[in-house]
Coordinates of C-alpha atoms and ligand atoms in Angstrom, one line a residue:
X1 CA 0.0 0.0 0.0
X2 CA 1.3 3.4 -0.9
X3 CA 0.8 5.9 1.9
X4 CA 1.4 9.6 1.6
X5 CA 4.3 10.5 3.7
X6 CA 2.5 13.2 5.7
X7 CA 2.1 13.3 9.5
X8 CA 1.0 15.6 12.2
X9 CA 3.1 16.0 15.3
X10 CA 2.4 17.5 18.7
X11 CA 3.3 17.4 22.3
X12 CA 2.7 19.1 25.6
X13 CA 5.4 21.1 27.5
X14 CA 7.0 17.9 28.9
X15 CA 8.2 16.7 25.5
X16 CA 9.3 19.7 23.5
X17 CA 12.9 18.6 23.0
X18 CA 11.9 15.1 21.9
X19 CA 9.3 16.6 19.5
X20 CA 12.0 18.8 17.9
X21 CA 14.3 15.7 17.5
X22 CA 11.5 13.7 16.0
X23 CA 10.6 16.5 13.6
X24 CA 14.2 16.7 12.4
X25 CA 14.4 12.9 12.1
X26 CA 11.3 12.3 10.1
X27 CA 11.8 15.4 7.9
X28 CA 15.2 14.0 7.0
X29 CA 13.5 10.8 6.0
X30 CA 11.3 12.6 3.6
X31 CA 8.1 13.0 5.6
X32 CA 6.1 16.2 5.4
X33 CA 5.4 17.1 9.0
X34 CA 2.9 19.5 10.4
X35 CA 4.3 20.4 13.8
X36 CA 1.5 21.8 15.9
X37 CA 3.9 22.9 18.7
X38 CA 4.0 24.1 21.4
X39 CA 7.0 26.4 20.6
X40 CA 7.5 27.6 24.2
X41 CA 8.0 25.7 27.4
X42 CA 4.8 27.3 28.9
X43 CA 2.5 24.6 30.5
X44 CA -0.1 23.4 28.0
X45 CA -2.8 20.7 28.6
X46 CA -2.1 17.4 26.9
X47 CA -5.9 16.8 26.3
X48 CA -6.1 19.8 24.0
X49 CA -2.9 19.0 22.2
X50 CA -3.9 15.4 21.6
X51 CA -7.4 16.2 20.5
X52 CA -6.2 18.8 18.0
X53 CA -3.9 16.4 16.3
X54 CA -6.4 13.5 16.5
X55 CA -9.1 15.5 14.8
X56 CA -6.7 16.2 11.9
X57 CA -6.0 12.5 11.5
X58 CA -9.7 11.5 11.9
X59 CA -10.7 14.0 9.2
X60 CA -8.2 12.4 6.8
X61 CA -5.9 15.4 6.5
X62 CA -3.0 13.3 7.7
X63 CA -2.7 9.5 7.6
X64 CA -0.6 9.4 10.7
X65 CA 0.1 11.4 13.9
X66 CA 2.7 11.3 16.6
X67 CA 1.9 12.5 20.1
X68 CA 4.3 13.2 22.9
X69 CA 3.8 14.0 26.6
X70 CA 5.7 13.0 29.8
X71 CA 4.4 9.5 29.9
X72 CA 2.7 9.3 26.5
X73 CA -0.4 8.1 28.4
X74 CA -2.5 11.2 28.9
X75 CA -2.2 12.5 25.3
X76 CA -3.0 9.0 24.0
X77 CA -6.2 8.8 26.1
X78 CA -7.3 12.1 24.8
X79 CA -6.6 11.2 21.2
X80 CA -8.5 7.9 21.5
X81 CA -11.7 9.8 22.4
X82 CA -11.8 11.1 18.8
X83 CA -13.8 8.8 16.5
X84 CA -11.6 7.2 13.9
X85 CA -8.4 7.4 15.9
X86 CA -6.4 4.3 17.1
X87 CA -3.5 5.4 19.1
X88 CA -1.1 3.3 21.1
X89 CA 1.6 4.3 23.6
X90 CA 4.9 2.5 22.7
X91 CA 8.0 2.2 24.7
X92 CA 9.5 -0.5 22.5
X93 CA 9.9 -1.1 18.8
X94 CA 8.1 -4.4 18.7
X95 CA 4.9 -2.8 19.9
X96 CA 5.3 0.2 17.6
X97 CA 5.5 -2.2 14.6
X98 CA 2.6 -4.4 15.9
X99 CA 0.2 -1.5 16.4
X100 CA 0.5 -0.8 12.7
X101 CA 0.5 -4.5 11.5
X102 CA -2.3 -5.8 13.7
X103 CA -4.3 -2.8 15.0
X104 CA -4.0 -0.4 12.0
X105 CA -3.0 2.4 14.5
X106 CA -3.0 5.8 12.9
X107 CA -1.4 7.5 15.8
X108 CA 1.7 6.8 18.0
X109 CA 2.3 8.1 21.4
X110 CA 5.6 8.2 23.2
X111 CA 6.6 9.2 26.8
X112 CA 9.4 11.7 26.7
X113 CA 10.1 11.1 30.4
X114 CA 10.2 7.3 29.9
X115 CA 12.3 6.5 26.9
X116 CA 15.6 8.0 25.7
X117 CA 16.1 9.8 22.4
X118 CA 17.7 6.9 20.5
X119 CA 14.9 4.5 21.4
X120 CA 12.3 7.1 20.7
X121 CA 13.5 7.6 17.2
X122 CA 13.7 3.8 16.6
X123 CA 10.1 3.5 17.8
X124 CA 9.1 6.2 15.3
X125 CA 10.9 4.3 12.5
X126 CA 9.2 1.0 13.5
X127 CA 5.8 2.7 13.4
X128 CA 6.2 4.5 10.2
X129 CA 7.7 1.6 8.2
X130 CA 5.2 -1.1 9.1
X131 CA 2.0 -1.8 7.2
X132 CA -1.3 -3.0 8.3
X133 CA -1.6 -6.7 7.5
X134 CA -5.4 -6.8 7.0
X135 CA -7.0 -10.3 6.9
X136 CA -8.2 -11.5 10.3
X137 CA -6.8 -8.3 11.8
X138 CA -9.1 -6.2 9.7
X139 CA -12.1 -8.0 11.3
X140 CA -10.9 -7.1 14.7
X141 CA -10.2 -3.5 13.8
X142 CA -13.8 -3.3 12.5
X143 CA -14.9 -4.6 15.9
X144 CA -13.0 -1.7 17.5
X145 CA -14.7 0.8 15.1
X146 CA -18.1 -0.7 16.0
X147 CA -17.5 0.3 19.6
X148 CA -17.2 3.9 18.7
X149 CA -20.9 4.2 18.2
Ligands
LIG201 C1 2.7 16.9 32.5 O1 3.3 17.2 33.7 C2 2.3 15.4 32.5 O2 1.3 15.1 33.3 C3 2.0 15.0 31.0 O3 3.1 15.3 30.2 C4 1.7 13.5 30.8 O4 2.7 12.7 31.4 C5 0.4 13.1 31.1 O5 0.0 12.0 30.8

């Protein structure tokens, strides 16, 4: 499957440095990135950040999104409230690959206070290079979608 190499990226104040590093990394790999910020270290609520990016993915403007906060958990929870979004927190590359292959995740969340820079970039690579396998997994993803109401 050919996927447009576009993604939306956001964080709260706890993950600004990691967000900048991911922006540079994926841009160098040829991805077109819409970095929603924040651009200052001022405290900003992760639910608003996650929801803003999630709506852009759910609307089809971006096939993928990457979310960052301190743990990756809060911003993931907010994003998953938006219909059409399937976001997983990943602290390892195996999970990052599997949420694409089996769960057709369209958003990835990482905890900037949990993983180091090198691992975070590997997690991003694993997520962005894996494809959804379909088949029996498609049936299960449809079951997730049915829960959205
Ligand atoms: C902010 O201090 C912190 O709560 C946030 O980045 C995140 O870890 C929430 O899930």
